[in-house]
Amino acid sequence: MIAYLAELGKLHFSEEEMKQMAEHMTNIIEIMDTVKEIDIQYDALADNKNIYLNDLREDIKQDSFPTEKILQNAIHDEDCFVVPKVVE
């Protein structure tokens, strides 16, 4: 399994490194098994007890920033940002 995962990740390990990775992954899986044993139940009232809808700020409509101001220092074409090509 380690060799398969290494191949998928295009990683190269020596035999010794493979053994170490197997140990590390076994330890991680053991920790995850321990975490799965914890009894966790979501209670909307208990988990959100410190949030009161009356304390939220009022949603006030405001004008947007002017497009001309946003684009004034950018290289732009047809009111769009032009960024360098990163994917070929």
CSV table of N, CA, C and O in Angstrom, one decimal:
chain,number,residue,atom,x,y,z
A,1,MET,N,0.8,-1.2,0.0
A,1,MET,CA,0.0,0.0,0.0
A,1,MET,C,0.9,1.3,0.0
A,1,MET,O,0.6,2.2,-0.7
A,2,ILE,N,2.0,1.2,0.8
A,2,ILE,CA,2.9,2.4,0.8
A,2,ILE,C,3.5,2.6,-0.5
A,2,ILE,O,3.6,3.8,-1.0
A,3,ALA,N,3.9,1.6,-1.2
A,3,ALA,CA,4.5,1.7,-2.5
A,3,ALA,C,3.5,2.3,-3.5
A,3,ALA,O,3.8,3.1,-4.3
A,4,TYR,N,2.2,1.8,-3.4
A,4,TYR,CA,1.2,2.3,-4.3
A,4,TYR,C,0.9,3.8,-4.1
A,4,TYR,O,0.9,4.6,-5.0
A,5,LEU,N,0.8,4.2,-2.8
A,5,LEU,CA,0.6,5.6,-2.5
A,5,LEU,C,1.8,6.5,-2.9
A,5,LEU,O,1.6,7.6,-3.4
A,6,ALA,N,3.0,6.0,-2.7
A,6,ALA,CA,4.2,6.7,-3.2
A,6,ALA,C,4.2,6.9,-4.7
A,6,ALA,O,4.5,7.9,-5.2
A,7,GLU,N,3.8,5.8,-5.4
A,7,GLU,CA,3.7,5.9,-6.8
A,7,GLU,C,2.7,7.0,-7.3
A,7,GLU,O,2.9,7.8,-8.1
A,8,LEU,N,1.5,7.0,-6.6
A,8,LEU,CA,0.5,8.0,-6.9
A,8,LEU,C,1.0,9.4,-6.6
A,8,LEU,O,0.7,10.4,-7.4
A,9,GLY,N,1.8,9.6,-5.6
A,9,GLY,CA,2.4,10.9,-5.2
A,9,GLY,C,3.7,11.2,-5.9
A,9,GLY,O,4.3,12.2,-5.6
A,10,LYS,N,4.1,10.3,-6.8
A,10,LYS,CA,5.4,10.5,-7.5
A,10,LYS,C,6.5,10.7,-6.5
A,10,LYS,O,7.4,11.5,-6.7
A,11,LEU,N,6.5,9.8,-5.5
A,11,LEU,CA,7.5,9.9,-4.4
A,11,LEU,C,8.4,8.6,-4.6
A,11,LEU,O,7.9,7.6,-5.0
A,12,HIS,N,9.7,8.8,-4.2
A,12,HIS,CA,10.6,7.7,-4.3
A,12,HIS,C,11.2,7.4,-2.9
A,12,HIS,O,11.8,8.3,-2.4
A,13,PHE,N,11.0,6.2,-2.4
A,13,PHE,CA,11.5,5.9,-1.1
A,13,PHE,C,12.5,4.7,-1.2
A,13,PHE,O,12.2,3.7,-2.0
A,14,SER,N,13.5,4.6,-0.4
A,14,SER,CA,14.3,3.4,-0.2
A,14,SER,C,13.5,2.4,0.6
A,14,SER,O,12.5,2.7,1.2
A,15,GLU,N,14.1,1.2,0.7
A,15,GLU,CA,13.4,0.2,1.5
A,15,GLU,C,13.3,0.6,3.0
A,15,GLU,O,12.2,0.4,3.6
A,16,GLU,N,14.3,1.2,3.5
A,16,GLU,CA,14.3,1.7,4.9
A,16,GLU,C,13.3,2.8,5.1
A,16,GLU,O,12.5,2.8,6.0
A,17,GLU,N,13.2,3.7,4.1
A,17,GLU,CA,12.2,4.8,4.2
A,17,GLU,C,10.8,4.2,4.1
A,17,GLU,O,9.9,4.7,4.7
A,18,MET,N,10.6,3.2,3.2
A,18,MET,CA,9.3,2.5,3.1
A,18,MET,C,8.8,2.0,4.5
A,18,MET,O,7.7,2.1,4.9
A,19,LYS,N,9.8,1.3,5.2
A,19,LYS,CA,9.4,0.7,6.5
A,19,LYS,C,9.1,1.8,7.5
A,19,LYS,O,8.1,1.7,8.2
A,20,GLN,N,9.8,3.0,7.4
A,20,GLN,CA,9.5,4.1,8.3
A,20,GLN,C,8.1,4.7,8.0
A,20,GLN,O,7.4,5.0,8.9
A,21,MET,N,7.9,4.8,6.7
A,21,MET,CA,6.6,5.4,6.3
A,21,MET,C,5.4,4.4,6.7
A,21,MET,O,4.4,4.9,7.2
A,22,ALA,N,5.6,3.1,6.6
A,22,ALA,CA,4.6,2.2,7.1
A,22,ALA,C,4.3,2.3,8.6
A,22,ALA,O,3.2,2.3,9.0
A,23,GLU,N,5.4,2.5,9.4
A,23,GLU,CA,5.2,2.7,10.8
A,23,GLU,C,4.5,4.0,11.1
A,23,GLU,O,3.6,4.1,11.9
A,24,HIS,N,4.9,5.1,10.4
A,24,HIS,CA,4.2,6.4,10.6
A,24,HIS,C,2.7,6.3,10.2
A,24,HIS,O,1.9,6.8,11.0
A,25,MET,N,2.4,5.7,9.1
A,25,MET,CA,1.0,5.5,8.7
A,25,MET,C,0.2,4.7,9.6
A,25,MET,O,-0.9,5.0,9.9
A,26,THR,N,0.9,3.6,10.2
A,26,THR,CA,0.2,2.8,11.1
A,26,THR,C,-0.1,3.6,12.4
A,26,THR,O,-1.2,3.5,12.9
A,27,ASN,N,0.8,4.4,12.8
A,27,ASN,CA,0.6,5.3,14.0
A,27,ASN,C,-0.6,6.3,13.7
A,27,ASN,O,-1.4,6.5,14.6
A,28,ILE,N,-0.6,6.8,12.5
A,28,ILE,CA,-1.7,7.8,12.2
A,28,ILE,C,-3.0,7.1,12.2
A,28,ILE,O,-4.0,7.6,12.7
A,29,ILE,N,-3.1,5.9,11.6
A,29,ILE,CA,-4.3,5.1,11.6
A,29,ILE,C,-4.8,4.8,13.0
A,29,ILE,O,-6.0,4.9,13.3
A,30,GLU,N,-3.9,4.4,13.9
A,30,GLU,CA,-4.2,4.1,15.3
A,30,GLU,C,-4.8,5.4,16.0
A,30,GLU,O,-5.8,5.3,16.7
A,31,ILE,N,-4.2,6.5,15.7
A,31,ILE,CA,-4.7,7.8,16.3
A,31,ILE,C,-6.1,8.0,15.8
A,31,ILE,O,-7.0,8.4,16.5
A,32,MET,N,-6.3,7.8,14.5
A,32,MET,CA,-7.7,8.1,13.9
A,32,MET,C,-8.7,7.1,14.5
A,32,MET,O,-9.8,7.5,14.7
A,33,ASP,N,-8.3,5.9,14.7
A,33,ASP,CA,-9.2,4.9,15.3
A,33,ASP,C,-9.6,5.4,16.7
A,33,ASP,O,-10.7,5.2,17.2
A,34,THR,N,-8.6,5.9,17.5
A,34,THR,CA,-8.9,6.5,18.8
A,34,THR,C,-9.9,7.6,18.7
A,34,THR,O,-10.8,7.7,19.5
A,35,VAL,N,-9.7,8.5,17.7
A,35,VAL,CA,-10.6,9.6,17.6
A,35,VAL,C,-12.0,9.2,17.3
A,35,VAL,O,-13.0,9.8,17.7
A,36,LYS,N,-12.1,8.2,16.4
A,36,LYS,CA,-13.4,7.7,16.1
A,36,LYS,C,-14.2,7.1,17.3
A,36,LYS,O,-15.4,7.1,17.3
A,37,GLU,N,-13.5,6.7,18.3
A,37,GLU,CA,-14.2,6.2,19.5
A,37,GLU,C,-14.8,7.2,20.4
A,37,GLU,O,-15.6,6.9,21.2
A,38,ILE,N,-14.4,8.5,20.2
A,38,ILE,CA,-14.9,9.6,21.0
A,38,ILE,C,-16.4,9.8,20.6
A,38,ILE,O,-16.7,9.9,19.5
A,39,ASP,N,-17.2,9.8,21.7
A,39,ASP,CA,-18.7,10.0,21.4
A,39,ASP,C,-18.9,11.5,21.3
A,39,ASP,O,-18.9,12.3,22.2
A,40,ILE,N,-19.3,11.9,20.1
A,40,ILE,CA,-19.5,13.3,19.8
A,40,ILE,C,-20.9,13.4,19.2
A,40,ILE,O,-21.2,12.8,18.2
A,41,GLN,N,-21.8,14.2,19.8
A,41,GLN,CA,-23.1,14.5,19.3
A,41,GLN,C,-23.3,16.0,19.2
A,41,GLN,O,-22.9,16.8,20.1
A,42,TYR,N,-23.8,16.4,18.1
A,42,TYR,CA,-24.1,17.8,17.8
A,42,TYR,C,-25.4,18.2,18.4
A,42,TYR,O,-26.4,17.6,18.1
A,43,ASP,N,-25.4,19.2,19.2
A,43,ASP,CA,-26.6,19.8,19.8
A,43,ASP,C,-26.6,21.3,19.4
A,43,ASP,O,-25.8,22.1,20.0
A,44,ALA,N,-27.5,21.7,18.5
A,44,ALA,CA,-27.5,23.0,18.0
A,44,ALA,C,-27.7,24.0,19.2
A,44,ALA,O,-27.1,25.1,19.2
A,45,LEU,N,-28.5,23.7,20.1
A,45,LEU,CA,-28.7,24.7,21.2
A,45,LEU,C,-27.5,24.8,22.1
A,45,LEU,O,-27.1,25.9,22.5
A,46,ALA,N,-26.9,23.7,22.5
A,46,ALA,CA,-25.7,23.7,23.3
A,46,ALA,C,-24.5,24.2,22.6
A,46,ALA,O,-23.7,25.0,23.2
A,47,ASP,N,-24.3,23.9,21.4
A,47,ASP,CA,-23.1,24.3,20.7
A,47,ASP,C,-23.1,25.8,20.2
A,47,ASP,O,-22.1,26.3,20.0
A,48,ASN,N,-24.3,26.4,20.2
A,48,ASN,CA,-24.4,27.8,19.8
A,48,ASN,C,-24.9,28.6,20.9
A,48,ASN,O,-25.6,29.6,20.7
A,49,LYS,N,-24.6,28.2,22.1
A,49,LYS,CA,-25.2,28.9,23.3
A,49,LYS,C,-24.7,30.4,23.4
A,49,LYS,O,-25.4,31.2,24.1
A,50,ASN,N,-23.6,30.7,22.9
A,50,ASN,CA,-23.0,32.0,23.0
A,50,ASN,C,-23.4,33.0,21.8
A,50,ASN,O,-22.9,34.1,21.8
A,51,ILE,N,-24.2,32.5,20.9
A,51,ILE,CA,-24.5,33.3,19.8
A,51,ILE,C,-26.0,33.7,19.9
A,51,ILE,O,-26.9,32.8,19.9
A,52,TYR,N,-26.2,35.0,19.9
A,52,TYR,CA,-27.6,35.4,20.0
A,52,TYR,C,-27.9,36.3,18.8
A,52,TYR,O,-27.2,37.2,18.4
A,53,LEU,N,-29.0,35.9,18.1
A,53,LEU,CA,-29.3,36.6,16.8
A,53,LEU,C,-29.6,38.1,17.1
A,53,LEU,O,-29.3,38.9,16.2
A,54,ASN,N,-30.0,38.5,18.2
A,54,ASN,CA,-30.2,39.9,18.5
A,54,ASN,C,-28.9,40.7,18.6
A,54,ASN,O,-28.9,41.9,18.5
A,55,ASP,N,-27.8,40.0,18.8
A,55,ASP,CA,-26.5,40.7,19.0
A,55,ASP,C,-25.8,40.9,17.7
A,55,ASP,O,-24.7,41.5,17.6
A,56,LEU,N,-26.3,40.3,16.6
A,56,LEU,CA,-25.7,40.5,15.3
A,56,LEU,C,-25.9,41.9,14.7
A,56,LEU,O,-26.9,42.5,15.0
A,57,ARG,N,-24.9,42.3,13.9
A,57,ARG,CA,-25.0,43.7,13.4
A,57,ARG,C,-26.1,43.7,12.3
A,57,ARG,O,-26.4,42.7,11.7
A,58,GLU,N,-26.7,44.9,12.1
A,58,GLU,CA,-27.7,45.0,11.1
A,58,GLU,C,-27.0,45.0,9.7
A,58,GLU,O,-25.9,45.6,9.5
A,59,ASP,N,-27.6,44.3,8.8
A,59,ASP,CA,-27.1,44.2,7.4
A,59,ASP,C,-27.5,45.5,6.6
A,59,ASP,O,-28.6,45.7,6.3
A,60,ILE,N,-26.5,46.4,6.4
A,60,ILE,CA,-26.8,47.6,5.7
A,60,ILE,C,-26.2,47.6,4.3
A,60,ILE,O,-25.0,47.3,4.1
A,61,LYS,N,-27.0,48.0,3.3
A,61,LYS,CA,-26.6,48.0,2.0
A,61,LYS,C,-25.7,49.2,1.8
A,61,LYS,O,-26.0,50.3,2.2
A,62,GLN,N,-24.5,49.0,1.1
A,62,GLN,CA,-23.6,50.1,0.8
A,62,GLN,C,-23.2,50.0,-0.7
A,62,GLN,O,-23.3,48.9,-1.3
A,63,ASP,N,-22.8,51.2,-1.2
A,63,ASP,CA,-22.4,51.2,-2.6
A,63,ASP,C,-21.1,50.4,-2.7
A,63,ASP,O,-20.2,50.4,-1.8
A,64,SER,N,-20.9,49.8,-3.9
A,64,SER,CA,-19.6,49.1,-4.1
A,64,SER,C,-18.5,50.1,-4.4
A,64,SER,O,-18.7,51.2,-4.7
A,65,PHE,N,-17.3,49.6,-4.3
A,65,PHE,CA,-16.1,50.4,-4.7
A,65,PHE,C,-16.2,50.6,-6.2
A,65,PHE,O,-16.5,49.7,-7.0
A,66,PRO,N,-15.9,51.8,-6.7
A,66,PRO,CA,-16.0,52.1,-8.1
A,66,PRO,C,-15.0,51.2,-8.9
A,66,PRO,O,-13.8,51.1,-8.5
A,67,THR,N,-15.4,50.6,-10.0
A,67,THR,CA,-14.6,49.8,-10.8
A,67,THR,C,-13.3,50.6,-11.3
A,67,THR,O,-12.2,50.0,-11.3
A,68,GLU,N,-13.5,51.8,-11.7
A,68,GLU,CA,-12.4,52.6,-12.2
A,68,GLU,C,-11.3,52.8,-11.1
A,68,GLU,O,-10.1,52.7,-11.4
A,69,LYS,N,-11.7,52.9,-9.9
A,69,LYS,CA,-10.7,53.1,-8.8
A,69,LYS,C,-10.0,51.7,-8.5
A,69,LYS,O,-8.8,51.7,-8.3
A,70,ILE,N,-10.7,50.6,-8.6
A,70,ILE,CA,-10.1,49.3,-8.4
A,70,ILE,C,-9.0,49.0,-9.5
A,70,ILE,O,-8.0,48.5,-9.3
A,71,LEU,N,-9.4,49.4,-10.7
A,71,LEU,CA,-8.6,49.0,-11.9
A,71,LEU,C,-7.5,50.1,-12.2
A,71,LEU,O,-6.7,49.8,-13.2
A,72,GLN,N,-7.4,51.2,-11.5
A,72,GLN,CA,-6.5,52.3,-11.9
A,72,GLN,C,-5.1,51.9,-11.9
A,72,GLN,O,-4.3,52.4,-12.8
A,73,ASN,N,-4.6,51.0,-11.1
A,73,ASN,CA,-3.2,50.6,-11.0
A,73,ASN,C,-3.0,49.2,-11.6
A,73,ASN,O,-1.9,48.6,-11.5
A,74,ALA,N,-4.0,48.6,-12.2
A,74,ALA,CA,-3.9,47.2,-12.8
A,74,ALA,C,-3.8,47.3,-14.3
A,74,ALA,O,-4.3,48.2,-14.9
A,75,ILE,N,-3.1,46.3,-14.8
A,75,ILE,CA,-3.1,46.1,-16.3
A,75,ILE,C,-4.5,45.5,-16.6
A,75,ILE,O,-4.8,44.5,-16.0
A,76,HIS,N,-5.3,46.2,-17.3
A,76,HIS,CA,-6.6,45.7,-17.6
A,76,HIS,C,-7.0,45.8,-19.0
A,76,HIS,O,-6.5,46.6,-19.8
A,77,ASP,N,-7.9,44.9,-19.4
A,77,ASP,CA,-8.5,44.9,-20.7
A,77,ASP,C,-10.0,44.7,-20.6
A,77,ASP,O,-10.4,43.7,-20.0
A,78,GLU,N,-10.8,45.6,-21.1
A,78,GLU,CA,-12.2,45.4,-21.0
A,78,GLU,C,-12.7,45.3,-19.6
A,78,GLU,O,-13.5,44.4,-19.3
A,79,ASP,N,-12.2,46.1,-18.7
A,79,ASP,CA,-12.6,46.1,-17.3
A,79,ASP,C,-12.4,44.8,-16.6
A,79,ASP,O,-13.2,44.4,-15.7
A,80,CYS,N,-11.3,44.1,-17.0
A,80,CYS,CA,-11.0,42.8,-16.3
A,80,CYS,C,-9.5,42.8,-15.9
A,80,CYS,O,-8.7,43.5,-16.5
A,81,PHE,N,-9.2,42.1,-14.9
A,81,PHE,CA,-7.8,42.0,-14.4
A,81,PHE,C,-7.1,41.0,-15.4
A,81,PHE,O,-7.7,40.0,-15.7
A,82,VAL,N,-5.9,41.3,-15.7
A,82,VAL,CA,-5.1,40.4,-16.6
A,82,VAL,C,-4.0,39.9,-15.7
A,82,VAL,O,-3.3,40.6,-15.0
A,83,VAL,N,-3.9,38.6,-15.6
A,83,VAL,CA,-2.9,37.9,-14.7
A,83,VAL,C,-2.0,37.1,-15.6
A,83,VAL,O,-2.4,36.6,-16.7
A,84,PRO,N,-0.8,36.8,-15.1
A,84,PRO,CA,0.1,35.9,-15.9
A,84,PRO,C,-0.5,34.5,-16.1
A,84,PRO,O,-1.1,34.0,-15.1
A,85,LYS,N,-0.2,33.9,-17.2
A,85,LYS,CA,-0.7,32.6,-17.4
A,85,LYS,C,0.1,31.6,-16.6
A,85,LYS,O,1.4,31.6,-16.5
A,86,VAL,N,-0.5,30.8,-15.8
A,86,VAL,CA,0.1,29.9,-14.9
A,86,VAL,C,0.0,28.4,-15.3
A,86,VAL,O,0.7,27.5,-14.8
A,87,VAL,N,-1.0,28.1,-16.1
A,87,VAL,CA,-1.3,26.8,-16.5
A,87,VAL,C,-1.2,26.7,-18.1
A,87,VAL,O,-1.8,27.5,-18.7
A,88,GLU,N,-0.5,25.8,-18.6
A,88,GLU,CA,-0.4,25.6,-20.0
A,88,GLU,C,-1.2,24.5,-20.5
A,88,GLU,O,-1.6,23.6,-19.9
